[in-house]
Short mmCIF file of C-alpha atoms in Angstrom, two decimals:
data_model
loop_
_atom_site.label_atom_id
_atom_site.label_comp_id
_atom_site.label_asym_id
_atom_site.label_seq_id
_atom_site.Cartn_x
_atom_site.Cartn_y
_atom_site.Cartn_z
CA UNK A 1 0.00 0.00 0.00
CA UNK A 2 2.93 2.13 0.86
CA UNK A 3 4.45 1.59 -2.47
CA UNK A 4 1.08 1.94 -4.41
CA UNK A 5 0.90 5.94 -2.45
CA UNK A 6 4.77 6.47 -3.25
CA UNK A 7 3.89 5.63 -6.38
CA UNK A 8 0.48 7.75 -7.18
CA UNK A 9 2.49 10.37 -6.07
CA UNK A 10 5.16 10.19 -8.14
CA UNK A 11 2.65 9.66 -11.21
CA UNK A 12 0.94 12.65 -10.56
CA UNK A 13 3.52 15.00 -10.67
CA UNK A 14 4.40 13.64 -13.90
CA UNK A 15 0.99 13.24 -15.31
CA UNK A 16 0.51 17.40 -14.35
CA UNK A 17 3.70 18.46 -16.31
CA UNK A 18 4.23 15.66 -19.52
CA UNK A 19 5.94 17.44 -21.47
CA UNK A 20 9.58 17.43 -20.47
CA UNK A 21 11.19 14.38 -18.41
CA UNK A 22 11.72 14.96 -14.65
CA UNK A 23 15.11 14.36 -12.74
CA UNK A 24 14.79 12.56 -9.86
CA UNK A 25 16.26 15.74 -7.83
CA UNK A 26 13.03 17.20 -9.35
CA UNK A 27 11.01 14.68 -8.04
CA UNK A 28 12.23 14.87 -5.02
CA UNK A 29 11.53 18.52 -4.47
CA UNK A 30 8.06 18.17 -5.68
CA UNK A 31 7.15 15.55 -3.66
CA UNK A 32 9.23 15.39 -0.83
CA UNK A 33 10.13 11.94 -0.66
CA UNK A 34 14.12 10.64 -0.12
CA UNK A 35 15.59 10.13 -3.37
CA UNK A 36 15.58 6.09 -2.76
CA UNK A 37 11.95 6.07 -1.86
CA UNK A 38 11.70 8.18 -4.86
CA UNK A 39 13.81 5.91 -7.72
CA UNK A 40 12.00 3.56 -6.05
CA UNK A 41 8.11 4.87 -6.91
CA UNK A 42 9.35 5.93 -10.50
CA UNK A 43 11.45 2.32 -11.14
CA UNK A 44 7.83 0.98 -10.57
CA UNK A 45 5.83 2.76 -12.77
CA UNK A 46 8.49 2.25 -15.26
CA UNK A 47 7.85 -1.70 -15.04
CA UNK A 48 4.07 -1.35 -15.22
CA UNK A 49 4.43 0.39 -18.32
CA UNK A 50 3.47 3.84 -17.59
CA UNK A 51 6.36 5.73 -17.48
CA UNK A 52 9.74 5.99 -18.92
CA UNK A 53 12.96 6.29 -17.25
CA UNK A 54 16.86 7.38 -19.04
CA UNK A 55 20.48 7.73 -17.27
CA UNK A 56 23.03 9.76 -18.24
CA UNK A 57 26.05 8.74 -16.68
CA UNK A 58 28.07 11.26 -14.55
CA UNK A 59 31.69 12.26 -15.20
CA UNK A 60 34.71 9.93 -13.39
CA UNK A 61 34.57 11.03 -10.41
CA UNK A 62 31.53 13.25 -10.51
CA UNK A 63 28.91 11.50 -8.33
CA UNK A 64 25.87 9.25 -8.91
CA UNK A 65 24.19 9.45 -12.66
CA UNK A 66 21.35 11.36 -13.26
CA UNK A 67 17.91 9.87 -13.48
CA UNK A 68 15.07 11.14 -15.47
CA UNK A 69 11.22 9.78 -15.70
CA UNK A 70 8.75 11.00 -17.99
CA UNK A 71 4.83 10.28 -18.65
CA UNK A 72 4.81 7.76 -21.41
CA UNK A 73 2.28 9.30 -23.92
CA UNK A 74 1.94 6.41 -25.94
CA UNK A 75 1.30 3.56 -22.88
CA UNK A 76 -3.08 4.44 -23.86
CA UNK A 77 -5.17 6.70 -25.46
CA UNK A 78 -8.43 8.05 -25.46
CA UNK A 79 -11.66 8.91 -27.42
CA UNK A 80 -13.88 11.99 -27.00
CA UNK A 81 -16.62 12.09 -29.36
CA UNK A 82 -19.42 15.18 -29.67
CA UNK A 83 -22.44 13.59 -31.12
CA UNK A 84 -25.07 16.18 -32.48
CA UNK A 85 -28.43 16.79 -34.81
CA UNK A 86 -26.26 17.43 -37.81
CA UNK A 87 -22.59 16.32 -37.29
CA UNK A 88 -20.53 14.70 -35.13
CA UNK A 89 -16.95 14.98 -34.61
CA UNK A 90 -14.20 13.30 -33.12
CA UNK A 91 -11.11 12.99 -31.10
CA UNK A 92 -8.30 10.62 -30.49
CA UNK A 93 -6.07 11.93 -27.89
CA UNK A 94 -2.87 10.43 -25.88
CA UNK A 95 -2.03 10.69 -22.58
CA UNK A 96 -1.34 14.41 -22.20
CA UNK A 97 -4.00 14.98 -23.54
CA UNK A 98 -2.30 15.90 -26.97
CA UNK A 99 -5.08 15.38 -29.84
CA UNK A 100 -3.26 12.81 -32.49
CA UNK A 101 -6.49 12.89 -35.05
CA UNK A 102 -9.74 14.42 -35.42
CA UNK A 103 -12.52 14.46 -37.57
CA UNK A 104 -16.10 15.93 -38.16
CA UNK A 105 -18.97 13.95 -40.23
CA UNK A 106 -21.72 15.83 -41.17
CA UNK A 107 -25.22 13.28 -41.14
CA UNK A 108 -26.43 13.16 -44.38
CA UNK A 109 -30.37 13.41 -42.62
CA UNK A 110 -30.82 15.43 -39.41
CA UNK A 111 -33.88 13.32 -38.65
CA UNK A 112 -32.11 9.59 -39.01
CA UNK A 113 -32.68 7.17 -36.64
CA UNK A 114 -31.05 6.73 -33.79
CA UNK A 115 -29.45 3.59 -34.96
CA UNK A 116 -28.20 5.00 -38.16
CA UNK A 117 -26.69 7.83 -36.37
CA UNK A 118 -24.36 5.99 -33.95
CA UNK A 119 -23.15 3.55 -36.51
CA UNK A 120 -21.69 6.60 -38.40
CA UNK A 121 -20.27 7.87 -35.22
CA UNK A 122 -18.81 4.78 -34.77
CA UNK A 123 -17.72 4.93 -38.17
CA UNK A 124 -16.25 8.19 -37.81
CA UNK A 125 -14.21 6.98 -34.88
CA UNK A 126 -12.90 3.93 -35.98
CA UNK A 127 -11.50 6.32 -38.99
CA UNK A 128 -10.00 8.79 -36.73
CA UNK A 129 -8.36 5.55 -34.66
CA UNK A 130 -7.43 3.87 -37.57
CA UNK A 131 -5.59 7.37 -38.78
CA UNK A 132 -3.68 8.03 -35.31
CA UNK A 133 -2.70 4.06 -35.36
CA UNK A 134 -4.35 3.24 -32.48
CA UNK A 135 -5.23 0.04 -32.08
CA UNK A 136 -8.47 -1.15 -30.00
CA UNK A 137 -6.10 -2.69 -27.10
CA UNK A 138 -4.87 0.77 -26.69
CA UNK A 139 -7.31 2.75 -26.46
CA UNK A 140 -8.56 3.14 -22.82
CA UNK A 141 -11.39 5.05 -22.52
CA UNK A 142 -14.50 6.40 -24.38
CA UNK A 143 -16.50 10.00 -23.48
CA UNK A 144 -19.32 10.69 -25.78
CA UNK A 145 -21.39 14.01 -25.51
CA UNK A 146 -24.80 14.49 -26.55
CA UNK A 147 -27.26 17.17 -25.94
CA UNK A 148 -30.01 16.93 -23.83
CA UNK A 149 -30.38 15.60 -19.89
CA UNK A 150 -27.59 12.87 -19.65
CA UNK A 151 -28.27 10.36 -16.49
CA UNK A 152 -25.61 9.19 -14.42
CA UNK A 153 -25.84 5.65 -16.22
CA UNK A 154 -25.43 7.74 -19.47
CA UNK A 155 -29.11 7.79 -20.71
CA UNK A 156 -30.14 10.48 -23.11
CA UNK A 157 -33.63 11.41 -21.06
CA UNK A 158 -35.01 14.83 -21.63
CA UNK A 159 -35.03 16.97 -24.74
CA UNK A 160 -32.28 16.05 -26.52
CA UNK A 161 -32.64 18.04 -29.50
CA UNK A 162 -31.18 14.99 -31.64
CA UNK A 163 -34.57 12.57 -33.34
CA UNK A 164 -34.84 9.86 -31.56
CA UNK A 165 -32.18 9.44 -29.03
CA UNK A 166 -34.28 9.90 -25.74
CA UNK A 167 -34.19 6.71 -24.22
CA UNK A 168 -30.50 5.69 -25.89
CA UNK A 169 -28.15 4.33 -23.48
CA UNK A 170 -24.62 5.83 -25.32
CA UNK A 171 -22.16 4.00 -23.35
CA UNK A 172 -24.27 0.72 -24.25
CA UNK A 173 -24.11 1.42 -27.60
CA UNK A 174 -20.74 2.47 -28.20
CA UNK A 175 -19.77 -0.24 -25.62
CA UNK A 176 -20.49 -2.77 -28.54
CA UNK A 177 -17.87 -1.39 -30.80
CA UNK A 178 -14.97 -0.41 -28.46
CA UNK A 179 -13.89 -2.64 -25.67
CA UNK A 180 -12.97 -0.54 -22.87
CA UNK A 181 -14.72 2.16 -20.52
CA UNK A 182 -17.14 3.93 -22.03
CA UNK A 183 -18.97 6.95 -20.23
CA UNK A 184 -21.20 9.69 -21.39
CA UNK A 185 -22.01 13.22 -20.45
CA UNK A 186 -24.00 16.22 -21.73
CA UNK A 187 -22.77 18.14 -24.02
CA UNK A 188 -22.65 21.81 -21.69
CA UNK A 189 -21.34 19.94 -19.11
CA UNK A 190 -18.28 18.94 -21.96
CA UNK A 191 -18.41 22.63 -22.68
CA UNK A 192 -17.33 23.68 -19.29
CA UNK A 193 -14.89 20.70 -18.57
CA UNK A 194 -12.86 21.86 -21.76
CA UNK A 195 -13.21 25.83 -20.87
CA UNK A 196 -11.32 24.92 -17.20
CA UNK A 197 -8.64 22.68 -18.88
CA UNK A 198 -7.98 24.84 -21.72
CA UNK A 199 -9.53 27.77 -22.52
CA UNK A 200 -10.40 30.59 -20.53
CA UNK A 201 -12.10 29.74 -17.28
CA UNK A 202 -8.66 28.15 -16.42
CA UNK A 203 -8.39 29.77 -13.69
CA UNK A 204 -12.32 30.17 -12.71
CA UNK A 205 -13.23 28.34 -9.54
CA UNK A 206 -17.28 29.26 -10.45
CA UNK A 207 -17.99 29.58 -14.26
CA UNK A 208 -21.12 29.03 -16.38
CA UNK A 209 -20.37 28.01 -19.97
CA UNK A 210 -23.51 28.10 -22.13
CA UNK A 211 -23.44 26.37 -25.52
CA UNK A 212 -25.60 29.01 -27.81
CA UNK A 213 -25.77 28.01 -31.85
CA UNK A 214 -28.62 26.16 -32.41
CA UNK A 215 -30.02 25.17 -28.83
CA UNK A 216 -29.44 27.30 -25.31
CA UNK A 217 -27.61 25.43 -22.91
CA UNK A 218 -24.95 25.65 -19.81
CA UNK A 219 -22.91 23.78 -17.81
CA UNK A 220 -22.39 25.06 -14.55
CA UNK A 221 -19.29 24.53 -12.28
CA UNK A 222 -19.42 26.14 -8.49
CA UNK A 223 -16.27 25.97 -6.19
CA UNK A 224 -14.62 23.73 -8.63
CA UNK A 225 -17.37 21.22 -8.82
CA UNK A 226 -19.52 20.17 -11.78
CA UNK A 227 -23.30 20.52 -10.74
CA UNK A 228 -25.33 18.11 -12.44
CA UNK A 229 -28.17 18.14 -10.44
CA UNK A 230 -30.41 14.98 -9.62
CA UNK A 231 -30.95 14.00 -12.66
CA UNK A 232 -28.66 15.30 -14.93
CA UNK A 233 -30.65 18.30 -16.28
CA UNK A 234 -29.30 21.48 -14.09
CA UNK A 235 -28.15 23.08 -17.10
CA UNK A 236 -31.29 22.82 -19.57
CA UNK A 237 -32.50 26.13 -19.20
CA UNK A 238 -36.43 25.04 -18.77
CA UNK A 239 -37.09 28.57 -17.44
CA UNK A 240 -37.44 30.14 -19.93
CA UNK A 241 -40.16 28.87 -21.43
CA UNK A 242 -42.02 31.07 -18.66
CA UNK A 243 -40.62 34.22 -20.09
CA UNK A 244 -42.93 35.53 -23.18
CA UNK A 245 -41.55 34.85 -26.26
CA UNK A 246 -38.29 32.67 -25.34
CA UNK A 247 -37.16 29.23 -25.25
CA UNK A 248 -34.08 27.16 -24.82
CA UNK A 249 -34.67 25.50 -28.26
CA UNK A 250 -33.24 28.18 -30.44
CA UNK A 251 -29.62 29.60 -29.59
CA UNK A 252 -27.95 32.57 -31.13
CA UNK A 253 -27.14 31.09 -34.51
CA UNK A 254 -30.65 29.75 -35.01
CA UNK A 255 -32.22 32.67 -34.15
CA UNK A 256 -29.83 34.66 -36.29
CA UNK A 257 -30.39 32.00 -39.49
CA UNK A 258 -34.38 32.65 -39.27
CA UNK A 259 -34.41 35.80 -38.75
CA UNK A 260 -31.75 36.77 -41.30
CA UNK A 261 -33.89 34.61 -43.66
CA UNK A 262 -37.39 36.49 -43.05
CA UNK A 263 -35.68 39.90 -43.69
CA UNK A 264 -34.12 39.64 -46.98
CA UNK A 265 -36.83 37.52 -48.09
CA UNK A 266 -38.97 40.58 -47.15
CA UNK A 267 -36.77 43.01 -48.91
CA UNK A 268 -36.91 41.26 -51.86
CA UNK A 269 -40.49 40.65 -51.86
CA UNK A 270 -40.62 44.49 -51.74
CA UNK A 271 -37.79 45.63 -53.73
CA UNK A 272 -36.10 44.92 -56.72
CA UNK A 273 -32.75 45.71 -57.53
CA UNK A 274 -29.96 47.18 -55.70
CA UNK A 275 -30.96 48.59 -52.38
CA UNK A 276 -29.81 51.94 -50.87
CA UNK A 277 -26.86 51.11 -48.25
CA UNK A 278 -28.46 52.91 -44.89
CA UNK A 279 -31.81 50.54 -45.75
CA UNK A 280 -31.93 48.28 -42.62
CA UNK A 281 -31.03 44.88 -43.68
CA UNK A 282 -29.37 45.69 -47.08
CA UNK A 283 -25.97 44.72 -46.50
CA UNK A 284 -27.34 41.29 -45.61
CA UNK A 285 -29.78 41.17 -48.49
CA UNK A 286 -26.50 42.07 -50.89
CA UNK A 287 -24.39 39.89 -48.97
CA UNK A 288 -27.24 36.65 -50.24
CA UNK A 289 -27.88 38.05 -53.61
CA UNK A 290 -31.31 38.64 -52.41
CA UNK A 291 -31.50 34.89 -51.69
CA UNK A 292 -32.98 33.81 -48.41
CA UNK A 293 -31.65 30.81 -49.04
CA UNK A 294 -28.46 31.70 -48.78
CA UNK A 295 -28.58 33.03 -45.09
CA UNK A 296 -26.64 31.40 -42.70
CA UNK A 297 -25.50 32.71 -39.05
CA UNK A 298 -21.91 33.72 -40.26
CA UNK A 299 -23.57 35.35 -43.37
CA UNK A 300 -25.99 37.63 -40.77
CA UNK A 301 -22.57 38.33 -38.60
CA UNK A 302 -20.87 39.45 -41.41
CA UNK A 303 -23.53 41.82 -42.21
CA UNK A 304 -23.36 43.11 -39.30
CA UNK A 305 -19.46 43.27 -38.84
CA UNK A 306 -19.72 46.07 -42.62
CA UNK A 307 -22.40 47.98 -40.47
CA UNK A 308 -25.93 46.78 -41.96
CA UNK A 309 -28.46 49.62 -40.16
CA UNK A 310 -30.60 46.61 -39.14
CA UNK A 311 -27.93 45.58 -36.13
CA UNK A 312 -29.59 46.90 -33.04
CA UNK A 313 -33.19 45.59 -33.79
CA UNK A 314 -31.30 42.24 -34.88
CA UNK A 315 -29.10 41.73 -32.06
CA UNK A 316 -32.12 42.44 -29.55
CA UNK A 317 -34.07 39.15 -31.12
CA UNK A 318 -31.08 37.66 -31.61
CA UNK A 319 -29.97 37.67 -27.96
CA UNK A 320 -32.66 38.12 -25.99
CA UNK A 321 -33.25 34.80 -24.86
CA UNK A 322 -29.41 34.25 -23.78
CA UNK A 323 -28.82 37.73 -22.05
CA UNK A 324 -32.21 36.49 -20.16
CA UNK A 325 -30.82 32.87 -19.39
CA UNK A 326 -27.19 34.49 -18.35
CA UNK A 327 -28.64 37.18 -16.40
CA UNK A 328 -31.06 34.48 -14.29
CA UNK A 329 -28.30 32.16 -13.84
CA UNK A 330 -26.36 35.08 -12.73
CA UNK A 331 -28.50 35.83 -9.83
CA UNK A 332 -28.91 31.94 -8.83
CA UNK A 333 -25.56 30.82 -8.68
CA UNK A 334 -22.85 34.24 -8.93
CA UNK A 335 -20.58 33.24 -11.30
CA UNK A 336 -17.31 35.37 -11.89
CA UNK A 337 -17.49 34.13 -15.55
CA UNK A 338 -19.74 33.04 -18.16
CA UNK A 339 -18.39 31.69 -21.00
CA UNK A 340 -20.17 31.47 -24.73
CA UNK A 341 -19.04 29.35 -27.46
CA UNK A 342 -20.61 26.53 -29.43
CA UNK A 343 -20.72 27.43 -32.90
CA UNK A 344 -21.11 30.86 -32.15
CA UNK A 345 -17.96 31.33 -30.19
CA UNK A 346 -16.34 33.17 -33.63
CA UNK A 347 -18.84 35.58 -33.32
CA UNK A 348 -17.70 37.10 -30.05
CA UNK A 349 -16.55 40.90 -31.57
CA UNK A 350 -20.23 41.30 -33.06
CA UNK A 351 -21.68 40.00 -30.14
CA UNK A 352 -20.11 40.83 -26.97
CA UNK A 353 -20.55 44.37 -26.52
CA UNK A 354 -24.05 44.33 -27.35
CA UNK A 355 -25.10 40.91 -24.98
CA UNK A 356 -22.90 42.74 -22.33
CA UNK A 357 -25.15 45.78 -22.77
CA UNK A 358 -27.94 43.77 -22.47
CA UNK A 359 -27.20 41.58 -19.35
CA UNK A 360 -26.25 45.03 -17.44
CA UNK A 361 -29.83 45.94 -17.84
CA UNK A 362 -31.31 42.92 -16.68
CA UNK A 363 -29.15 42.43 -13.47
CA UNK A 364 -27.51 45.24 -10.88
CA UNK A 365 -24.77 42.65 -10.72
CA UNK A 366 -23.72 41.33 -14.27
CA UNK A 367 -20.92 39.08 -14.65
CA UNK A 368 -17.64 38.80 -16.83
CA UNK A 369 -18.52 37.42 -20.15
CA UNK A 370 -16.27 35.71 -22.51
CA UNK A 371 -16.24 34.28 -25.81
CA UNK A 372 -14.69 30.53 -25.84
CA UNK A 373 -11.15 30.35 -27.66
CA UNK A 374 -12.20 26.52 -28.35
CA UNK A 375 -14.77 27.50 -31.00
CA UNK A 376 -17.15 24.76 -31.93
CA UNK A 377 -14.56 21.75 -30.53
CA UNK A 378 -14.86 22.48 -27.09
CA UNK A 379 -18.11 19.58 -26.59
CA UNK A 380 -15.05 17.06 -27.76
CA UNK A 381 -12.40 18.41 -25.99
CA UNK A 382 -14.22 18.39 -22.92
CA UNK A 383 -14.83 14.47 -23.51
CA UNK A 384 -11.29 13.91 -24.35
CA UNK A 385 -10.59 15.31 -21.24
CA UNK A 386 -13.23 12.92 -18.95
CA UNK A 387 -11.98 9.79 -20.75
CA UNK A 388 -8.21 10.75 -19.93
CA UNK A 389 -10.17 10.73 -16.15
CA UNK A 390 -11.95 8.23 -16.66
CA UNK A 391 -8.80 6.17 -18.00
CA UNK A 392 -6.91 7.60 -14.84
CA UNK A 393 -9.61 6.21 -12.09
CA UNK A 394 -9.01 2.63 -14.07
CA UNK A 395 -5.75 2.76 -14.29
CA UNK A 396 -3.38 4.62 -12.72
CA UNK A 397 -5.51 5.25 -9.42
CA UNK A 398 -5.23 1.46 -9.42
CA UNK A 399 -1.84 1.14 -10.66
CA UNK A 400 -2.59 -2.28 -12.93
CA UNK A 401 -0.02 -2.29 -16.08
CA UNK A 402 0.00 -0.69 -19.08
CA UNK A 403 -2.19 -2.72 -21.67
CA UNK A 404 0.08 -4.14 -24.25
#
């Protein structure tokens, strides 16, 4: 047992600093064990497979050699998948966390059953796998991330956004195709995992990260801890279905899309030709060649980036419902930072200033807000990061050897 703590030590110094070897004079300083007890800790999680050790030998005369250990970021690896309405993408990662292959499939019919849809997420895996060379004895752990309530046995339960998959058990499922731990989470949850590894509620100890293209969403984290609530669903954002007008089931870039859409569709209706520049909405409707078709969320932020005259009535739709959800979360729960991303997260200099504006006049007390760095990958970052946790509890908490 003594050797087992010695050596989860030891491990966990590593594990929080992979990317240079440690000397074992470095070891010793960081975890204040005698240099024997030390050699000793590292020389065992060198023969379980885990680490890797090198000696350089000293000059004649010159005292003992030097040791080194390092993290052996090839002993596993892991799989974070994001699973969505329209795409799913994927991750293979190592042990650091370093991201060997990754790939996005885009579902060739939103409304697919379920059954369809995870055998080409399992497709899209394998491919990624089969691309970083990983083979299936190697890989150690699987986090998939769907929207929706995920329970704590990873059932999809409650509004899920995504046909069909209320009721799916994912780490069932994907248990069939990939033989080792699978787990599952929701996909805001992912979101704010990711921000507080790498992005920029790093150093955040109470953060709300709210996922805000197509659906509203957040994933809440207070004194360092994840809140799920009972049953998985303390993100969802219910609420606001009691507020006049707003919902949870249309985020920023939906909201954007539509209403993009039924402007230049008006204009055109309306007008034909070229439109005068100051007309509200005629950047956009130049922009789509007066085709509603055409507008998408970027195309309606770019509009608004070269100064269409419709931006402050658009913006107010468009964000409504989110500066509402931020600024009631706000008063719940205190955060010092929310963070926004999802597949808006590019958007951030359009939208900032104005959702800032916004939340300041809903609450005495608004809160930083951020745009997310990740973009649209932090859902499968975030699960990369649980499965390299999740591979951790099974393996190195236990200290059993390296597969392979």
């Amino acid at each position: 047992m003594v050797r087992q703590l010695n050596a989860s030590r030891v491990l966990a110094v590593l594990r929080a600093a992979p990317e240079v070897p440690w000397s074992s004079n470095d070891l010793v300083a960081a975890t204040g064990m005698s240099r024997p007890t030390v050699l000793a800790a590292a020389g065992h999680l060198v023969d379980l497979g885990w680490v890797s050790g090198s000696v350089s030998r000293a000059p004649a005369g010159r005292g003992r050699p030097s040791r080194a250990f390092a993290l052996r970021r090839d002993a596993g690896y892991v799989l974070g998948v994001d699973i969505g309405a329209r795409t799913v993408r994927v991750a293979v990662a190592d042990l650091a966390g370093r991201v060997m292959a990754e790939d996005e499939h885009a579902f060739s019919d939103p409304g697919m059953p379920s059954g369809e849809r995870l055998e080409a997420v399992t497709g899209t895996a394998t491919g990624a796998l089969e691309r970083a060379r990983v083979s299936g004895e190697r890989l150690l752990a699987v986090c998939a991330g769907s929207s929706g309530t995920v329970g704590a046995d990873g059932t999809v339960r409650v509004r899920s956004g995504i046909p069909g998959f209320v009721g799916v058990n994912l780490p069932d499922a994907l248990a069939r195709v990939f033989d080792c731990a699978v787990v599952a989470e929701n996909d805001c949850n992912l979101a704010v995992i990711a921000e507080r590894w790498l992005g920029v509620a790093s150093d955040s100890e109470n953060v709300v990260c709210m996922l805000a293209g197509e659906r509203l969403g957040v994933g809440i984290v207070v004194h360092g801890g994840l809140v799920r609530g009972h049953g998985g669903g303390a993100g969802e954002l219910g609420f606001l279905s009691l507020m006049d007008g707003f919902t949870a089931a249309e985020g920023l870039a939906s909201r954007a899309r539509s209403e993009g859409r039924r402007r230049v569709q008006a204009l055109a209706a309306r007008h034909a030709g070229r439109l005068p520049e100051d007309m509200p909405g005629a950047v956009l409707h130049a922009l789509a060649g007066g085709d509603a078709a055409r507008v998408d969320a970027p195309l309606v932020f770019e509009a608004l980036r070269a100064g269409d005259t419709a931006a402050p009535e658009l913006l107010e739709y468009v964000l409504g419902p989110a500066a509402r959800a931020i600024a009631t979360v706000s008063l719940l729960l205190d955060p010092e930072l929310v963070v926004i991303g999802g597949a808006v997260a590019d958007a951030g200099d359009v939208l900032l200033p104005p959702l800032e504006d916004m939340v300041a006049r809903l609450t005495e007390a608004p809160p930083k807000l951020a745009f997310s760095p990740l973009s649209d990958r932090a859902v499968v970052l975030g699960a990369v990061r649980l499965a390299l946790d999740t591979a951790q509890a099974r393996f190195h908490d236990r200290l059993v050897p390296a597969p392979g």
